[in-house]
Amino acid sequence: MSREKTGGRFGIIDLGSNSVRLVVYASVERHPVLVFNEKVMAGLGRSLASTGRLDPKGIERALNALRRFMALREQIGITTLVVAATAAVRDAKDGADFLDRAEKICGFKIMLLSGLDEARISAQGVLSGIPHAEGLVGDLGGGSLELVPVAGGKPGAGVTLPLGPLRLMDLSHGSLAEAEAVVERALGEQPWLKDYKDKPIYAVGGVWRNLARIHMAQRNYPIHVLHQYVIPARDAADISRVIERLGPKSLAQIPDVSERRVEALPFGALVLYKLIAATRAKEIVISAYGLREGILFESLDKKEQQKDPLIEGCRDLAGRLARFPQHGNEFFK
């Protein structure tokens, strides 16, 4: 991977189709401790489907965010930094030009992920947080949908499909009916999805997390933790259909809908509904871990990867807060 190889705090800048995000972890370890997280909704891929190029305003927003994040690097004390670019930059005619400008700001080479790399790393991220996951990982970004089987603690051969909400909105000129035909056609070309009947879909991505928040609110769920939150497939399909039918004004009035996601939410809901129909999955399991955590996970050695994240998290907490942290080790001999 393209990064500066030093110790200490580990940072990742994710140049996505919709957002540019900086996350910083205390160090490279099995249980990542998040110390900083900032996102800018740049919209790099907003006009990609119709023009084949990155959105001009999105380019400037993304580069400005990158300048800010590189300035923050010294303030936060990041010593190892990875910058990764995904679907929009990968697919755009002017993606290489954008990378040249971005690399001048960074001062080192940016990692441009292929579709298969993006799918694999996203699945590794899910497995890093849910080691015993068995089913199908679906990572919905602004420009693409990655679908990857997971079993036995390993990702299988995945695919990347141009079904991100931003791309669908552009391709369909904002028409959900046109977008529905695009999604049906793309998923229909993946007959292997039928193998995931009665299995879980591990859902990654901000739009799908928003749907989970709505479900939580409907059920008065008392614990507002999204990671590993389970939605029965029928509930997820019902919510998706309702969201599709609501206009922007109605969506904006829902307390648990992020203002920045209002435009994309119906298209993300459409993709989830059609994916449930294609797989006949049993349930949707929300994963807070995805591409960024996968990058961190792949930086660990094999021995460290085999450790249980819950136990390592408890050890970390005990080490920082307990009077005699070594006592806990007696339970795991």
XYZ file of C-alpha atoms in Angstrom:
333
model
C 0.000 0.000 0.000
C 1.123 3.553 -0.690
C 1.964 5.170 2.623
C 4.778 6.568 4.680
C 6.079 3.759 6.886
C 6.436 5.166 10.374
C 4.960 4.342 13.776
C 2.465 6.154 15.976
C -0.938 7.446 14.978
C -2.367 5.955 11.796
C -4.445 8.151 9.481
C -6.532 7.328 6.418
C -7.932 9.830 3.925
C -10.722 8.289 1.858
C -11.354 10.123 -1.432
C -14.839 8.797 -2.129
C -17.423 9.586 -4.792
C -19.564 11.594 -2.383
C -17.359 12.457 0.583
C -13.736 13.004 1.537
C -13.002 11.752 5.027
C -10.041 11.724 7.397
C -9.996 9.133 10.163
C -7.158 8.797 12.648
C -6.475 5.808 14.898
C -4.268 5.800 17.982
C -2.052 3.142 16.393
C -2.133 0.088 14.139
C -3.719 -2.540 16.376
C -6.390 -5.244 16.340
C -8.878 -3.079 18.217
C -8.566 0.325 16.507
C -9.055 3.287 18.831
C -10.507 6.206 16.869
C -9.103 9.585 17.887
C -10.323 11.818 15.032
C -12.981 11.654 12.304
C -13.918 14.464 9.903
C -15.882 14.378 6.665
C -16.473 16.844 3.821
C -19.324 16.171 1.376
C -17.374 17.021 -1.779
C -19.510 15.267 -4.412
C -16.633 14.290 -6.707
C -18.786 11.799 -8.598
C -21.941 13.904 -8.860
C -21.876 14.342 -12.667
C -19.715 11.345 -13.573
C -22.403 9.213 -15.248
C -23.499 11.960 -17.662
C -20.142 13.625 -18.387
C -17.570 10.920 -17.717
C -15.680 13.505 -15.669
C -15.402 14.521 -12.040
C -17.660 17.333 -10.884
C -15.696 20.641 -11.196
C -17.003 22.063 -7.913
C -16.506 18.675 -6.303
C -12.851 18.704 -7.374
C -12.225 22.033 -5.650
C -14.083 20.941 -2.502
C -12.095 17.703 -2.403
C -8.735 19.423 -2.906
C -9.558 22.030 -0.262
C -10.486 19.229 2.138
C -7.211 17.497 1.328
C -5.253 20.690 2.075
C -7.033 20.989 5.416
C -6.417 17.354 6.298
C -2.717 17.608 5.458
C -2.486 20.671 7.720
C -4.300 18.771 10.478
C -1.839 15.925 10.120
C 0.840 17.777 12.079
C -1.606 19.114 14.661
C -3.005 15.650 15.369
C 0.385 13.966 15.273
C -0.273 11.506 12.447
C 2.908 9.622 11.631
C 1.556 7.054 9.155
C -0.868 8.277 6.510
C -2.697 6.414 3.722
C -4.661 8.265 1.048
C -7.010 6.047 -0.977
C -9.173 6.947 -3.984
C -12.152 4.865 -5.078
C -14.856 4.632 -7.778
C -15.235 8.232 -8.970
C -11.512 8.867 -9.418
C -11.012 5.378 -10.841
C -13.712 5.740 -13.500
C -13.412 9.410 -14.499
C -11.658 10.520 -17.694
C -9.921 13.229 -15.690
C -9.194 10.977 -12.715
C -5.453 10.930 -13.451
C -5.329 14.745 -13.612
C -7.125 14.951 -10.278
C -4.670 12.477 -8.745
C -1.726 14.564 -9.975
C -3.117 17.654 -8.247
C -3.970 15.709 -5.105
C -0.531 14.077 -4.908
C 1.155 17.491 -5.087
C -0.826 18.474 -1.992
C -0.006 15.215 -0.188
C 3.625 14.986 -1.202
C 3.406 11.229 -1.806
C 1.588 8.735 -4.053
C -2.133 8.133 -3.555
C -3.444 4.566 -3.608
C -5.957 4.217 -6.465
C -8.043 1.147 -5.700
C -9.370 -1.093 -8.443
C -12.973 -2.225 -8.129
C -11.881 -5.667 -6.936
C -9.434 -4.156 -4.435
C -12.166 -1.911 -3.066
C -14.524 -4.881 -2.706
C -11.925 -7.065 -0.974
C -10.761 -4.375 1.440
C -14.337 -3.420 2.369
C -15.079 -7.068 3.154
C -11.896 -7.298 5.230
C -13.124 -4.286 7.158
C -16.420 -6.011 7.934
C -14.585 -9.171 9.002
C -12.269 -7.148 11.227
C -15.304 -6.019 13.233
C -17.476 -9.144 12.816
C -14.943 -12.012 12.548
C -17.567 -14.767 12.236
C -19.618 -13.039 9.526
C -21.145 -15.528 7.070
C -23.139 -14.103 4.186
C -22.850 -11.216 1.749
C -21.115 -7.875 2.303
C -22.727 -4.953 0.507
C -20.795 -1.665 0.603
C -22.769 1.202 -0.930
C -20.648 4.244 -1.729
C -21.630 7.318 -3.691
C -20.465 5.842 -6.992
C -20.516 2.075 -6.634
C -21.870 -0.965 -4.830
C -19.391 -3.640 -3.797
C -20.782 -7.138 -3.205
C -18.500 -9.715 -1.597
C -19.243 -13.155 -0.113
C -17.710 -13.779 3.319
C -17.291 -17.171 4.990
C -14.773 -18.820 7.282
C -13.271 -15.474 8.198
C -12.272 -14.723 4.601
C -13.707 -12.698 1.710
C -14.590 -14.477 -1.513
C -14.538 -13.193 -5.082
C -16.496 -9.953 -5.166
C -17.890 -7.601 -7.781
C -18.248 -3.849 -8.042
C -21.361 -2.405 -9.708
C -22.030 1.221 -10.769
C -25.024 1.548 -8.447
C -23.977 4.253 -5.998
C -26.734 6.819 -5.293
C -24.845 9.734 -6.876
C -24.256 7.787 -10.057
C -27.855 6.548 -10.183
C -29.207 10.069 -9.674
C -27.085 11.366 -12.542
C -27.730 8.419 -14.846
C -31.512 8.520 -14.327
C -31.819 12.334 -14.271
C -33.301 12.011 -10.798
C -36.007 9.529 -11.845
C -36.461 6.618 -9.433
C -38.355 4.674 -12.107
C -35.378 4.893 -14.478
C -32.963 4.101 -11.648
C -35.022 1.027 -10.738
C -34.569 -0.377 -14.241
C -30.800 0.216 -14.027
C -30.545 -1.541 -10.652
C -32.688 -4.498 -11.741
C -30.578 -4.979 -14.860
C -27.257 -4.815 -12.969
C -28.326 -7.195 -10.201
C -29.987 -9.511 -12.724
C -26.553 -10.054 -14.271
C -25.358 -11.552 -10.957
C -27.225 -14.906 -10.723
C -24.956 -16.045 -7.875
C -26.786 -13.642 -5.557
C -29.541 -16.270 -5.259
C -27.097 -18.377 -3.231
C -27.584 -15.951 -0.327
C -31.217 -16.804 0.334
C -31.906 -16.815 4.103
C -28.419 -15.453 4.834
C -27.491 -12.017 6.197
C -26.400 -9.006 4.192
C -23.698 -7.028 6.025
C -24.488 -3.451 5.050
C -21.788 -0.769 4.865
C -22.268 2.882 3.910
C -23.728 6.117 5.235
C -27.031 5.909 3.341
C -27.779 2.454 4.706
C -26.772 3.530 8.213
C -29.370 6.298 7.897
C -32.026 3.686 7.104
C -30.970 1.787 10.221
C -31.376 4.939 12.329
C -34.925 5.311 11.026
C -35.666 1.681 11.947
C -34.205 2.225 15.426
C -36.441 5.257 15.928
C -39.526 3.367 14.739
C -38.836 0.543 17.188
C -37.798 2.836 20.072
C -34.602 0.800 20.228
C -32.880 1.897 23.455
C -29.222 1.376 22.471
C -28.145 3.809 19.763
C -25.236 1.732 18.489
C -25.375 0.944 14.780
C -22.582 -1.636 14.596
C -24.145 -5.116 14.320
C -27.669 -3.688 14.540
C -29.961 -6.243 12.863
C -32.967 -5.363 10.690
C -35.233 -8.207 9.513
C -35.253 -8.260 5.715
C -38.997 -7.595 5.558
C -38.625 -4.493 7.765
C -35.715 -3.242 5.662
C -37.700 -3.746 2.459
C -40.746 -1.956 3.898
C -38.703 1.033 5.105
C -36.906 1.216 1.770
C -40.183 1.364 -0.137
C -41.543 4.104 2.145
C -38.356 6.181 1.789
C -38.472 5.849 -2.002
C -41.953 7.392 -2.088
C -41.184 10.395 0.114
C -40.110 13.691 -1.411
C -37.109 15.736 -0.217
C -39.247 17.974 2.023
C -40.826 14.994 3.786
C -37.464 13.251 4.191
C -35.893 16.395 5.645
C -38.529 16.396 8.391
C -37.555 12.927 9.638
C -35.343 13.531 12.725
C -33.043 10.596 12.030
C -32.275 11.528 8.410
C -29.037 13.431 7.864
C -29.623 16.627 5.863
C -26.656 15.733 3.679
C -28.236 12.370 2.785
C -31.751 13.566 1.849
C -31.071 13.624 -1.891
C -29.302 10.256 -2.013
C -31.438 8.347 0.500
C -34.287 7.257 -1.850
C -31.761 5.892 -4.353
C -29.829 4.037 -1.647
C -33.125 2.651 -0.338
C -33.994 1.480 -3.853
C -30.689 -0.403 -4.139
C -31.245 -2.111 -0.781
C -34.810 -3.103 -1.694
C -33.690 -4.636 -4.980
C -30.721 -6.392 -3.345
C -33.042 -7.982 -0.777
C -35.332 -9.101 -3.617
C -32.400 -10.547 -5.600
C -30.942 -12.471 -2.663
C -34.038 -13.130 -0.536
C -31.739 -12.484 2.408
C -32.858 -13.165 5.973
C -31.706 -9.920 7.567
C -29.574 -6.825 7.240
C -26.678 -6.500 9.687
C -25.227 -2.999 9.875
C -21.438 -2.823 9.937
C -19.769 0.375 11.113
C -16.544 -1.087 9.706
C -15.762 -0.975 5.997
C -13.068 0.225 3.611
C -11.066 2.343 6.058
C -11.020 -0.356 8.727
C -10.091 -2.860 6.020
C -7.041 -0.780 5.114
C -6.027 -0.760 8.770
C -6.712 -4.506 9.129
C -4.539 -5.363 6.120
C -1.695 -3.415 7.748
C -1.624 -5.913 10.642
C 0.490 -9.057 10.594
C -1.322 -12.400 10.343
C -0.942 -13.197 14.042
C -2.504 -9.882 15.048
C -5.363 -10.353 12.565
C -6.354 -13.609 14.283
C -7.006 -11.908 17.622
C -10.558 -11.283 18.821
C -11.407 -7.552 18.536
C -13.731 -7.646 21.566
C -11.091 -9.187 23.832
C -8.422 -6.812 22.544
C -10.766 -3.884 23.134
C -11.326 -5.037 26.710
C -7.580 -5.396 27.218
C -7.041 -1.872 25.923
C -9.741 -0.494 28.220
C -8.348 -2.392 31.209
C -4.843 -1.169 30.456
C -6.013 2.435 30.527
C -8.524 2.335 33.379
C -8.057 -0.711 35.624
C -5.932 -0.714 38.763
C -4.668 -4.260 38.101
C -5.223 -4.867 34.368
C -3.172 -8.067 34.344
C -5.836 -9.862 36.393
C -8.114 -10.043 33.366
C -5.580 -12.159 31.505
C -6.221 -15.022 33.943
C -9.623 -15.563 32.342
C -8.121 -16.165 28.894
C -5.308 -18.579 29.607
